[in-house]
Coordinates of C-alpha atoms and ligand atoms in Angstrom, one line a residue:
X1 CA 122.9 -105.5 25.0
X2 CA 120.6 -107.7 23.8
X3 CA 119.3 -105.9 21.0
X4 CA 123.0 -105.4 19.9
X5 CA 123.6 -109.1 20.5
X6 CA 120.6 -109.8 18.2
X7 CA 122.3 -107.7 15.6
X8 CA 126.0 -109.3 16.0
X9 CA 123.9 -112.9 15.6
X10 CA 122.2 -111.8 12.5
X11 CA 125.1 -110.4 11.2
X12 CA 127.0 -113.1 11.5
X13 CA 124.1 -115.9 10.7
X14 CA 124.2 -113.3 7.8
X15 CA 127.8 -113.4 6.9
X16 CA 127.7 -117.3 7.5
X17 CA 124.7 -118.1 4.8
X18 CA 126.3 -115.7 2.4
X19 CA 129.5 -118.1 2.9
X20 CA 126.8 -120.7 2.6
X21 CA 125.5 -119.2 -0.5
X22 CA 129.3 -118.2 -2.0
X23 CA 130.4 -122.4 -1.1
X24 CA 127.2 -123.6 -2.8
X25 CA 128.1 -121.1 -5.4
X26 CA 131.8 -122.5 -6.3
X27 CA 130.8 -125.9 -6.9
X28 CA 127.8 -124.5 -9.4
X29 CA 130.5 -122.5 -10.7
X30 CA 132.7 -124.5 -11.7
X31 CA 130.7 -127.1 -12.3
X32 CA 129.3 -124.9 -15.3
X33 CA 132.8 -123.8 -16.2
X34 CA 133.7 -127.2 -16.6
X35 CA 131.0 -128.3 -18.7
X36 CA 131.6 -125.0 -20.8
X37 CA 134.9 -125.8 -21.2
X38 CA 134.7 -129.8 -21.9
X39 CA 131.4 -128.3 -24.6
X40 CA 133.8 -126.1 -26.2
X41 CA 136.7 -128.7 -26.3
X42 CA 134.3 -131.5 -28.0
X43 CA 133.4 -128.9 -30.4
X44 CA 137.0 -128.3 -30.9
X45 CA 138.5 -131.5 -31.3
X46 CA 135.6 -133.7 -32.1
X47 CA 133.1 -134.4 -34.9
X48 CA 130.1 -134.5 -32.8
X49 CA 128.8 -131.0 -34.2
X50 CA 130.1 -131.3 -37.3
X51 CA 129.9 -133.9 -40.1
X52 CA 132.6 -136.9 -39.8
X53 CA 135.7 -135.5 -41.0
X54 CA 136.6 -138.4 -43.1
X55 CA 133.2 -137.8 -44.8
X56 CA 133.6 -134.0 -46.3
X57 CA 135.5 -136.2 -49.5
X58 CA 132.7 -137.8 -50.0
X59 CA 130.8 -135.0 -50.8
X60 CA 133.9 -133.8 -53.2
X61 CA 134.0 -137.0 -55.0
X62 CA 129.9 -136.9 -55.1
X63 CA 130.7 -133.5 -57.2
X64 CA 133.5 -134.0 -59.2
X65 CA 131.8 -137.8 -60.1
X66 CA 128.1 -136.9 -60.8
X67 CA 128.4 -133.2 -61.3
X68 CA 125.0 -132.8 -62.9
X69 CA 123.2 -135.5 -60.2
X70 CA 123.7 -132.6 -57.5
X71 CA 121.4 -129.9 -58.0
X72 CA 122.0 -126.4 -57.7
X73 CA 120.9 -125.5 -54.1
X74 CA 121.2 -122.2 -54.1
X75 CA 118.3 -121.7 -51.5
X76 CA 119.6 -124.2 -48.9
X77 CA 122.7 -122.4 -48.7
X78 CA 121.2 -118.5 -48.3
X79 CA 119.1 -120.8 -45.2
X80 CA 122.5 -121.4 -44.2
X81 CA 124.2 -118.6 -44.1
X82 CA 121.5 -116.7 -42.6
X83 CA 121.0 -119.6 -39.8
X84 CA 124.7 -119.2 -38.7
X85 CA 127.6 -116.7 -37.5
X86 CA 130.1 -116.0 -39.5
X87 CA 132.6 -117.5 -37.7
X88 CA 131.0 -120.7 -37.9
X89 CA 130.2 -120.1 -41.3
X90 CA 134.2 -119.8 -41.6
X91 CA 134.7 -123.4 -40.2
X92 CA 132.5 -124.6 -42.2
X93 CA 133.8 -123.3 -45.3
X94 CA 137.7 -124.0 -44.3
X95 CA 136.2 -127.5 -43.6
X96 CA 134.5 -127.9 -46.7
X97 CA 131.2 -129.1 -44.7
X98 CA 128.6 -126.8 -46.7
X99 CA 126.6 -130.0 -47.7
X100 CA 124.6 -130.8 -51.0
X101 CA 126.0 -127.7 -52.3
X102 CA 127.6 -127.6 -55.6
X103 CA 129.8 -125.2 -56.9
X104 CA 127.7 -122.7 -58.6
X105 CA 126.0 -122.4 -55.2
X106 CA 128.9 -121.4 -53.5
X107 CA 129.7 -118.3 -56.7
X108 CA 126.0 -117.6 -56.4
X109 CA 126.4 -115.8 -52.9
X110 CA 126.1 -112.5 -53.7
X111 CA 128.5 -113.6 -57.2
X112 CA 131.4 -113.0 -54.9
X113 CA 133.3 -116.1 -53.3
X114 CA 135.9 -113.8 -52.9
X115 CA 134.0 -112.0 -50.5
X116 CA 132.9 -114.3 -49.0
X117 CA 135.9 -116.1 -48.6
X118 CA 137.2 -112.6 -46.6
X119 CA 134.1 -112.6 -44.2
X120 CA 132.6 -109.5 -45.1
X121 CA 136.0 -107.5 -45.8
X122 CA 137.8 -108.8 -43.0
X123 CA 141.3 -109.7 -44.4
X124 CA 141.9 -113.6 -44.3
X125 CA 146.1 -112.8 -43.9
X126 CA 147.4 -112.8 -40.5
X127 CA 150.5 -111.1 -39.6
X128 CA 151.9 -112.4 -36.9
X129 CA 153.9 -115.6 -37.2
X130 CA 153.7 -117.0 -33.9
X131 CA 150.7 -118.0 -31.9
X132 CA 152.2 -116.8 -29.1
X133 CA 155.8 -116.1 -29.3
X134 CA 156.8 -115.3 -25.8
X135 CA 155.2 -118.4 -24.4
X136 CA 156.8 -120.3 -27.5
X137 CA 160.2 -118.8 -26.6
X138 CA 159.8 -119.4 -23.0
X139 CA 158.9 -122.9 -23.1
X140 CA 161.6 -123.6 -25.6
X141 CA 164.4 -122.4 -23.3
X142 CA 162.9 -124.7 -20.6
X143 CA 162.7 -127.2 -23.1
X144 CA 165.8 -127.0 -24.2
X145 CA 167.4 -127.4 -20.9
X146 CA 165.6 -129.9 -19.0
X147 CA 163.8 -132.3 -22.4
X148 CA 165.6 -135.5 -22.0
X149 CA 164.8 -139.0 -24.2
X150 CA 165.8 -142.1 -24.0
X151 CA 166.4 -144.1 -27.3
X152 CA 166.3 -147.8 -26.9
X153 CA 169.8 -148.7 -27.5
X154 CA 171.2 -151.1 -30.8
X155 CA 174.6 -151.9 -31.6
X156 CA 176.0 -152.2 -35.0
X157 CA 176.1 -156.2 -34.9
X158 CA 172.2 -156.4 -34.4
X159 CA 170.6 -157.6 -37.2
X160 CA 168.7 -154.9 -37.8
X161 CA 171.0 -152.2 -36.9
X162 CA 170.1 -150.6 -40.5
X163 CA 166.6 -150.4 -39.6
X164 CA 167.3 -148.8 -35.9
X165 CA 170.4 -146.9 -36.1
X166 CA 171.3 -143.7 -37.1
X167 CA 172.6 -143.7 -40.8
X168 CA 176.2 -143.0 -41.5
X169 CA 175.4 -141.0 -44.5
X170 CA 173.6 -137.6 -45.2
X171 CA 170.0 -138.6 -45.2
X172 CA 168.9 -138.1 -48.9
X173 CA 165.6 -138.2 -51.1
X174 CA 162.1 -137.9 -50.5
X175 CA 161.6 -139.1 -46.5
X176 CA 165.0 -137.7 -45.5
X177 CA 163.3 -136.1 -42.7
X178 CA 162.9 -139.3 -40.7
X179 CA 166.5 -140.1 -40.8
X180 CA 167.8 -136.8 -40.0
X181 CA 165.5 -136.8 -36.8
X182 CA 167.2 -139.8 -35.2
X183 CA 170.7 -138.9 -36.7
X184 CA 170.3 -135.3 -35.3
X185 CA 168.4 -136.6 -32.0
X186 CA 171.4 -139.1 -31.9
X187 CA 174.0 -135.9 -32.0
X188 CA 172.1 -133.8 -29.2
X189 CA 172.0 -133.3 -25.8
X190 CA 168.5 -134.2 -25.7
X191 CA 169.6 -137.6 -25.2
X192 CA 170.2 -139.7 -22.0
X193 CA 171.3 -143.0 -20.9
X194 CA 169.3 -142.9 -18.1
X195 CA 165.8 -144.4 -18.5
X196 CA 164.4 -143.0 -14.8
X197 CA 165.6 -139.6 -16.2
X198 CA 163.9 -139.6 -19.3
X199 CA 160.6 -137.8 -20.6
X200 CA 160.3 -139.9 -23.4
X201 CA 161.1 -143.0 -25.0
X202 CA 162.4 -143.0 -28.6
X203 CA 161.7 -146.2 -30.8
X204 CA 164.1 -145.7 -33.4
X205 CA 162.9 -148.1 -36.1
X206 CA 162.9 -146.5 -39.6
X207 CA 159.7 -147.2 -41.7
X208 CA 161.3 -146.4 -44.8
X209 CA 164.6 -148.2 -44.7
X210 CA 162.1 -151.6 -42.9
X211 CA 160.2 -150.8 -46.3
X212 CA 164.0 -151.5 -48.5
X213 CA 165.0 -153.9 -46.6
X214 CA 164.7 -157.5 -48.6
X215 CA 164.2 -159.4 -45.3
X216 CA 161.6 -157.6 -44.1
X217 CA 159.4 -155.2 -47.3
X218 CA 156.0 -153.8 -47.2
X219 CA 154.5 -157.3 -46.5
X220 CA 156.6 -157.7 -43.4
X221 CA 156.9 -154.5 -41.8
X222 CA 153.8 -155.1 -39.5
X223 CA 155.0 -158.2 -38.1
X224 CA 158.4 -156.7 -37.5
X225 CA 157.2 -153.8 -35.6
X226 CA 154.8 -156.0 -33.5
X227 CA 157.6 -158.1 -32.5
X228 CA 159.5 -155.0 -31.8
X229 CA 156.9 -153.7 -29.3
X230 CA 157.1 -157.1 -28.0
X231 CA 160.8 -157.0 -27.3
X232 CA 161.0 -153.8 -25.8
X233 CA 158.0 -154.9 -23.5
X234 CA 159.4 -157.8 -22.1
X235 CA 163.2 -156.8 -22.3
X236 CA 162.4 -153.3 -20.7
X237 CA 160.1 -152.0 -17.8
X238 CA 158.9 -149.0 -19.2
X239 CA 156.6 -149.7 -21.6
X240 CA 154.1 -151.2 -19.5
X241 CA 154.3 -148.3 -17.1
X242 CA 152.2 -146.3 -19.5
X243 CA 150.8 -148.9 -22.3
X244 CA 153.6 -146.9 -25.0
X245 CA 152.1 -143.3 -24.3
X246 CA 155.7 -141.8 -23.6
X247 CA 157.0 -143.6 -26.1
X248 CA 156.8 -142.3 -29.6
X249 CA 158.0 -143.2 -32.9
X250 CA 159.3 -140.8 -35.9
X251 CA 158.3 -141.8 -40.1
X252 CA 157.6 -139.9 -42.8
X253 CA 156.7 -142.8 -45.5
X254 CA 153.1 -142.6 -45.8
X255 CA 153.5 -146.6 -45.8
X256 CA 153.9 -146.1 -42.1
X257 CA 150.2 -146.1 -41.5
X258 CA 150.0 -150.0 -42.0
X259 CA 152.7 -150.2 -40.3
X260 CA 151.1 -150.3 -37.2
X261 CA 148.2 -152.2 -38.2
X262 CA 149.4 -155.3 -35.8
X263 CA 150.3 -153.4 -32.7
X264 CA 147.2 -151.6 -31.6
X265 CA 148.8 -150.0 -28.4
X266 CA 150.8 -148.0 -30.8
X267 CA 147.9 -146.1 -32.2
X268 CA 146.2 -145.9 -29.0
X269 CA 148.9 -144.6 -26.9
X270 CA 152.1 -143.9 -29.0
X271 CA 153.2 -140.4 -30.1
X272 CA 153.4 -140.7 -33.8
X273 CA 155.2 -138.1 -35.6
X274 CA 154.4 -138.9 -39.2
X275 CA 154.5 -136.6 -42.4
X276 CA 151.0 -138.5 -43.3
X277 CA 149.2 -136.6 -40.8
X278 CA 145.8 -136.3 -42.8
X279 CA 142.7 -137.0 -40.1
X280 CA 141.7 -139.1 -43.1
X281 CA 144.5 -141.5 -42.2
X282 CA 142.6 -143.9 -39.4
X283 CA 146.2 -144.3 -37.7
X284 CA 146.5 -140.5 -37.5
X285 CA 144.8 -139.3 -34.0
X286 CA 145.1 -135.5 -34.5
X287 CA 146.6 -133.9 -30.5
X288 CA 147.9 -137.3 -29.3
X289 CA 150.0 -137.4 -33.2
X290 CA 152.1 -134.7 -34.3
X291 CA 153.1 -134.1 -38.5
X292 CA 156.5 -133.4 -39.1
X293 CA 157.2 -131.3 -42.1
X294 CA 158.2 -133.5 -45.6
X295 CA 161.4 -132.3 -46.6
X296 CA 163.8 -132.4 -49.6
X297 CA 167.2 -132.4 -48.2
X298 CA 169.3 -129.3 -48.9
X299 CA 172.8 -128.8 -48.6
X300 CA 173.3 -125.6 -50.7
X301 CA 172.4 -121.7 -49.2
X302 CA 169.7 -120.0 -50.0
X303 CA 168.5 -120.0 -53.7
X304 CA 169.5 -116.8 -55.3
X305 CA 166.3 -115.0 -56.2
X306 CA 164.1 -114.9 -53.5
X307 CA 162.2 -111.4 -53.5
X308 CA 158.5 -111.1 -54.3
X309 CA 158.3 -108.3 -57.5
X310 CA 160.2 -110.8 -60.1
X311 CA 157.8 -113.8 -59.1
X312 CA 155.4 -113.6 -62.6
X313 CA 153.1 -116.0 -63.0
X314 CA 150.3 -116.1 -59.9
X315 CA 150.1 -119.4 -58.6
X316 CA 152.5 -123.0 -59.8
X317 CA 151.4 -126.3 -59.8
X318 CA 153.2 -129.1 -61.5
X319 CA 152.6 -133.3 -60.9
X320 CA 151.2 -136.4 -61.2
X321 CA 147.5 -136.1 -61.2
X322 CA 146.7 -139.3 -59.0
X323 CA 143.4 -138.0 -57.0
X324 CA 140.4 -136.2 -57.9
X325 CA 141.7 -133.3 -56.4
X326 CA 144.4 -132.7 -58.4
X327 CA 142.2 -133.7 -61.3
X328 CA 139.4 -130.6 -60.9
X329 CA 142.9 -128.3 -60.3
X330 CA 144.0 -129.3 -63.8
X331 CA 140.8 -129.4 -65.3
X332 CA 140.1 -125.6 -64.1
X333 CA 143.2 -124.1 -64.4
X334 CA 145.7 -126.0 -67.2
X335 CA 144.8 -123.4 -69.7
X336 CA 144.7 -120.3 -68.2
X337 CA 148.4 -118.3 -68.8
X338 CA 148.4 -116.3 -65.3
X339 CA 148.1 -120.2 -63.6
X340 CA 151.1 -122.2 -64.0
X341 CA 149.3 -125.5 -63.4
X342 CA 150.3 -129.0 -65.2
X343 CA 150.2 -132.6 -65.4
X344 CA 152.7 -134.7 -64.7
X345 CA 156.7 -133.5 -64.9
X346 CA 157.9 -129.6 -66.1
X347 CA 160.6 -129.9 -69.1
X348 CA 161.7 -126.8 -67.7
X349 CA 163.3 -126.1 -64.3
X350 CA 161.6 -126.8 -61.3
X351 CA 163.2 -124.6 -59.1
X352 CA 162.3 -121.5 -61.6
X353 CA 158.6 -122.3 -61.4
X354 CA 159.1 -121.5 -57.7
X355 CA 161.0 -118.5 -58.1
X356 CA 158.7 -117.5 -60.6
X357 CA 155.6 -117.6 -58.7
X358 CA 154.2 -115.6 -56.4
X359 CA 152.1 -118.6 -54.8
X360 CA 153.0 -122.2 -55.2
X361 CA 150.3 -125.4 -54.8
X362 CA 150.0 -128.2 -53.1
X363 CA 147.6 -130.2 -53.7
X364 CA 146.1 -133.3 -52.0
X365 CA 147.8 -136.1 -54.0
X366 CA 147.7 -139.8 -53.2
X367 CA 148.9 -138.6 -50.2
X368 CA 148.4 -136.0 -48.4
X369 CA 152.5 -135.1 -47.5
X370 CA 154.9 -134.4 -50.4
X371 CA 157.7 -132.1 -50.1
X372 CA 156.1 -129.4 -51.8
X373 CA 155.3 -127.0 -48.9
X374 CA 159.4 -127.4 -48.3
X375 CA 160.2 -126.6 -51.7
X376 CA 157.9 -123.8 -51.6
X377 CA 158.8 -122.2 -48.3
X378 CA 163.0 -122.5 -49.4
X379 CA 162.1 -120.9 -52.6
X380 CA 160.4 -118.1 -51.5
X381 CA 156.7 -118.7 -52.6
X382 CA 154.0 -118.5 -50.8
X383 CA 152.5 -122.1 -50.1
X384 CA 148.6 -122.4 -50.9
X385 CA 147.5 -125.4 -49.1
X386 CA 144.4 -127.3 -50.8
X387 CA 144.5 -130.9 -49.0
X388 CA 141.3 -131.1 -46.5
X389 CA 141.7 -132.0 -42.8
X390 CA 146.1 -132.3 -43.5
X391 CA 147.4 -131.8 -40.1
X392 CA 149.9 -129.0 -40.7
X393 CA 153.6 -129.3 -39.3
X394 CA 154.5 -126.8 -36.2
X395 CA 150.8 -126.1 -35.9
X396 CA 150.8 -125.9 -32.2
X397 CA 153.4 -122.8 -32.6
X398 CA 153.0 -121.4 -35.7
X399 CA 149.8 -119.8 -37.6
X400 CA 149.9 -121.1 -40.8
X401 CA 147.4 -118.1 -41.7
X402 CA 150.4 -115.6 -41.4
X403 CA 152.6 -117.3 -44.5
X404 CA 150.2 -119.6 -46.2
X405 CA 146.6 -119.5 -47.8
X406 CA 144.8 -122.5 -47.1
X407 CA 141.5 -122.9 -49.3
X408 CA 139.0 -126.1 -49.4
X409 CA 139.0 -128.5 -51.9
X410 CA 135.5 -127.4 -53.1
X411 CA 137.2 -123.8 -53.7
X412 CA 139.5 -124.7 -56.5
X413 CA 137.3 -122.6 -59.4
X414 CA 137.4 -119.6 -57.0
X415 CA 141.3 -120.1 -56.6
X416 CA 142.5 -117.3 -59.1
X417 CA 139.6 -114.8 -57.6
X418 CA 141.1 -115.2 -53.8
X419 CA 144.5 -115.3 -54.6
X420 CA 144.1 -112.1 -56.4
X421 CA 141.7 -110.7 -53.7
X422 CA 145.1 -109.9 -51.9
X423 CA 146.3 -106.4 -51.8
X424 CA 150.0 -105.9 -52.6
X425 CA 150.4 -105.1 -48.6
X426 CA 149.1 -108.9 -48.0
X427 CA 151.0 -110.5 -50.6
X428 CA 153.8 -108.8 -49.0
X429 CA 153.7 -109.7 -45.7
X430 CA 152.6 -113.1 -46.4
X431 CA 155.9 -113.7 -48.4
X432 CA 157.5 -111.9 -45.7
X433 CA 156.7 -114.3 -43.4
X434 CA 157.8 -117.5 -45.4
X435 CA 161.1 -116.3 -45.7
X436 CA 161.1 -115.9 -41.5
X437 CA 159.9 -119.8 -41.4
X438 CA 162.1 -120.7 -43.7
X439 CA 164.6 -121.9 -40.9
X440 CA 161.5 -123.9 -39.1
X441 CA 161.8 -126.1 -42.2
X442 CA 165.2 -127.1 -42.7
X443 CA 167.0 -130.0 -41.2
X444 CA 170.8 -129.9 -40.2
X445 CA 173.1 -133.1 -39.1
X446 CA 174.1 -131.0 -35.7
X447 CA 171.1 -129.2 -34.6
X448 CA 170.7 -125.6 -35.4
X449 CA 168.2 -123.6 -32.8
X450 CA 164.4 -123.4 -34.1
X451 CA 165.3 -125.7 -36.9
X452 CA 163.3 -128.4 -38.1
X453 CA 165.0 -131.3 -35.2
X454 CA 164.2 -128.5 -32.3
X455 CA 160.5 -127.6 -33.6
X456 CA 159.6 -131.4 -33.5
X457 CA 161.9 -131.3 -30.7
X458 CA 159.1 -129.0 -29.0
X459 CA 156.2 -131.1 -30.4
X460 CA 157.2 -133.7 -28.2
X461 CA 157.7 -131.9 -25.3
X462 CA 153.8 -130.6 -25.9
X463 CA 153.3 -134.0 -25.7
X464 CA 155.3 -135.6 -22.8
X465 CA 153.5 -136.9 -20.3
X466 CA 153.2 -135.1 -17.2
X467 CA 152.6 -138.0 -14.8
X468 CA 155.1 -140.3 -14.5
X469 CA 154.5 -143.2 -13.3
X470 CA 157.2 -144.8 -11.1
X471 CA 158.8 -148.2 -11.1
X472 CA 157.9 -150.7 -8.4
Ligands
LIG501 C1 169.9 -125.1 -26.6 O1 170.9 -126.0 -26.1 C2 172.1 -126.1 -26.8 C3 173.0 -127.1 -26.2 O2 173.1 -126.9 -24.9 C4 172.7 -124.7 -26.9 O3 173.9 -124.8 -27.8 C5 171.8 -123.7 -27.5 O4 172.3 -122.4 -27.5 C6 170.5 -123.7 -26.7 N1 169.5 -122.8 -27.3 C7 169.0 -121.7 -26.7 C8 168.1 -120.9 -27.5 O5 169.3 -121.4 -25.5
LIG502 C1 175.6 -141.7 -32.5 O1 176.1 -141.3 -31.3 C2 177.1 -142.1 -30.8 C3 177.5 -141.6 -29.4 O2 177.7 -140.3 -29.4 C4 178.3 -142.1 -31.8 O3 179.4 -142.9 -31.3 C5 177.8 -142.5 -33.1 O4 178.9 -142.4 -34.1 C6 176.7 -141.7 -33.6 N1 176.2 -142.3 -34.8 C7 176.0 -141.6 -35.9 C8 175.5 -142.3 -37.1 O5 176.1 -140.4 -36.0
LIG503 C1 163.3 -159.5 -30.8 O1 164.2 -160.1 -30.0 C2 164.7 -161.4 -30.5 C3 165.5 -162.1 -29.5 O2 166.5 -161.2 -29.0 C4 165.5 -161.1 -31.8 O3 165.9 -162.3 -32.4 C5 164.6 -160.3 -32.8 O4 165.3 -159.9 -33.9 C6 164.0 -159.1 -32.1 N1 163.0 -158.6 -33.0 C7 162.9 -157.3 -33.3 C8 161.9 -156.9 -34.3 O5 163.5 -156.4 -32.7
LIG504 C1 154.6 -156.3 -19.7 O1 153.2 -156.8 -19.8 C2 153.1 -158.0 -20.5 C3 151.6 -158.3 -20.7 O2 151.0 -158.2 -19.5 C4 153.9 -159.1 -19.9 O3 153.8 -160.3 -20.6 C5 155.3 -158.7 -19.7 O4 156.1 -159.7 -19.0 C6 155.5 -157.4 -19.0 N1 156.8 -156.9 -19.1 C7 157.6 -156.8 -18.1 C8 159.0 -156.3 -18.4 O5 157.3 -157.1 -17.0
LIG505 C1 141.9 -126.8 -72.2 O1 142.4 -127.0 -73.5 C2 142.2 -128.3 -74.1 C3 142.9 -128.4 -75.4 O2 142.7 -127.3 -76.1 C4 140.7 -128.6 -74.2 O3 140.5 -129.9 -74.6 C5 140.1 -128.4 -72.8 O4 138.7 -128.6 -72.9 C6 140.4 -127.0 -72.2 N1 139.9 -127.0 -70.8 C7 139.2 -126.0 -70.4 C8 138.8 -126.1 -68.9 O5 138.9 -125.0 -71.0

């Protein structure tokens, strides 16, 4: 009895320090999960472990200005590649952070960028569009039924009404895509007139028609966007609730990123989707910010040759050359016949150029967004992306790696050797996959499903705020 009672009580005293043990262990545990997962989010998202990312230009412009000042450090960069994994070695080449290393450097690795640009054989195309297409299609059904914004309302005898309300027109020209977001918002049943039903909060000013407007111009558009935020935070309750973060704000004109400059809440809290979204741009916080595609307004159907075998010349390039970017493209490539790449305008057509080519550039100008990814994508050609740290539209949904090549700046004289490093079977699917985007990228007046107005649609339901935070 007692011997068995001894047993039961160490047993149990057993059973009891083990759930000791296993309740000291969760804490540990997740503790160390945490940190893990906070480490590998910094690492992510942050420039802690990697140089500033508005620096990596520096190092570009350090090249293309005093090309013989940096040596050839051929050494320092076998050190590096032997001192990391290849994945990391991956970042840092998409990123363009292999510092003090000219360009020579880079060919000297085994003579084969090419190769190294594929990690070792592994094939840099991805074929599947989607990062994950049933949680994408999921979540835009659920989005679709239940998304609901409120748009601070303006009748036609304000003042401003040009500035906030829809347009009466078809949106036209180069930042089209900021009027056809409110004008389409302003024809869907995302909309609602209740504010205590609302996930977000629209402020419908337009950058570019503030920008036209004689009374207002580039010189006044800060002060009339601070007074704005003033008005709507003394007229209404809701943006104090949050300090602006479910509020967000829709412009594609890169001038928007001054237009801030007097209302500071707006870059700390705001959603801004902008077609500047370069995490060069100090208004531009990449997560909180979303890019929203630049494009040319299209009325017509489809162009008429799309398919992949009559596309002739290799890669297409054609426009101002206002950056040093742009500059080293031309300066490598303008005489080479397979390249298509000029200065300043074609004399011939520019939609043939795109049908012509099997891949078609765009290059970090000025600015970062032009509407040449658009113009690319509707004609067929495969976009090659060269514009460091630019934010890419739809990036939280779609993989850019399955219908785009994206290559750092410092790869422009290895261009022609990657892009013709694809087998037929990649060039293939790659071009098989722009023409499935395609409809990701086009805007209509009444909203067509998985058009451009529902993917930023979706953005901002990423982005809505899950607490809300009630009136008192
Ligand atoms: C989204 O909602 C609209 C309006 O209710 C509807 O016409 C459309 O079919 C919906 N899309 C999907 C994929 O359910
Ligand atoms: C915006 O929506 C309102 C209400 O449906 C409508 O009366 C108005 O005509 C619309 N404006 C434009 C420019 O489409
Ligand atoms: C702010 O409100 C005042 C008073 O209603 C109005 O005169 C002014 O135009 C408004 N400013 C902006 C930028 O909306
Ligand atoms: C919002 O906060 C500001 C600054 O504290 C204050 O002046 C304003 O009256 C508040 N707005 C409302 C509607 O209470
Ligand atoms: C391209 O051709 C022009 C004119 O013939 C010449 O001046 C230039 O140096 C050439 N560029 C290259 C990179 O060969």
């Amino acid at each position: 009895m007692a011997r068995s009672f001894f047993i039961l009580y160490t047993l149990s005293r057993r059973r009891v320090s083990d759930q000791l043990r296993s309740l000291f262990f969760i804490p540990t545990a997740l503790a160390l999960t945490t940190s893990l997962f906070i480490l590998f989010y910094i690492s992510s998202t942050s420039n802690l472990f990697s140089p500033h990312p508005n620096r990596p230009s520096h190092s570009l412009h350090h090249i293309l200005q005093y090309p013989d000042a940096v040596s050839s450090n051929v050494d320092n960069f076998h050190t590096l590649i032997e001192s990391q994994t290849k994945e990391s070695l991956e970042f840092d080449f998409l990123n363009n952070n292999i510092n003090n290393n000219n360009l020579e450097g880079v060919e000297d690795v085994g003579g084969d960028g090419e190769m190294l640009w594929r990690l070792n054989g592994k094939t840099a195309v991805d074929e599947i569009i989607f990062h994950d297409q049933d949680i994408f299609k999921q979540d835009y059904l659920k989005m679709n039924k239940s998304f609901k914004i409120f748009m601070y309302p303006h009748n036609k005898n304000d003042p401003f009404a040009n500035v906030l309300l829809p347009v009466d027109f078809e949106p036209e020209g180069n930042y089209a895509s900021e009027s056809f977001f409110k004008k389409t918002l302003n024809n869907s049943h995302f909309l609602t007139n209740d504010p205590s039903k609302a996930d977000l909060f629209y402020l419908p000013f337009s950058i570019a028609r503030l920008r036209h407007d004689p009374r207002v111009g580039i010189d006044g558009i800060q002060d009339f966007i601070k007074d704005y935020i003033y008005n709507v935070s003394h007229f209404y309750p809701y943006w104090n609730r949050t300090g602006g973060a479910d509020h967000f704000y829709v412009s594609c004109h890169s001038i928007g990123r001054f237009a801030i400059n007097k209302a500071e809440e707006i870059k700390l809290n705001v959603i801004q989707v902008v077609c500047s979204s370069s995490y060069f741009q100090s208004a531009y916080v990449p997560h909180k910010d979303a890019s929203l595609p630049q494009i040319w307004p299209r009325v017509d159907d489809d162009p008429p040759r799309i398919t992949s075998t009559q596309r002739k010349k290799l890669a297409f390039f054609a426009g101002s050359i206002n950056s040093p970017v742009r500059q080293k493209l031309v300066e490598t490539w303008q005489n080479d016949t397979s390249m298509s790449v000029h200065s300043g305008h074609l004399h011939t057509s520019y939609e043939e150029a795109l049908q012509d080519s099997k891949f078609c550039l765009h290059v970090k100008g000025f600015e970062v967004n032009t509407a040449r990814i658009g113009d690319a994508l509707f004609h067929g050609c495969v976009p090659v992306i060269i514009a460091n740290y630019y934010d890419l539209p739809f990036a939280d949904i779609l993989n850019w790696k399955s219908f785009s090549i994206v290559i750092a700046t410092l790869d422009i004289p290895l261009l022609q050797r990657i892009l013709r490093s694809l087998s037929d079977e990649e060039y293939a699917s790659l071009h098989k996959n722009v023409l499935e985007v395609r409809k990701h990228f086009r805007w209509h007046v009444t909203p067509v499903d998985y058009d451009a107005f529902y993917m930023v649609m979706y953005e901002l339901w990423l982005r809505r705020s899950a607490i809300r935070v009630p009136l008192s």
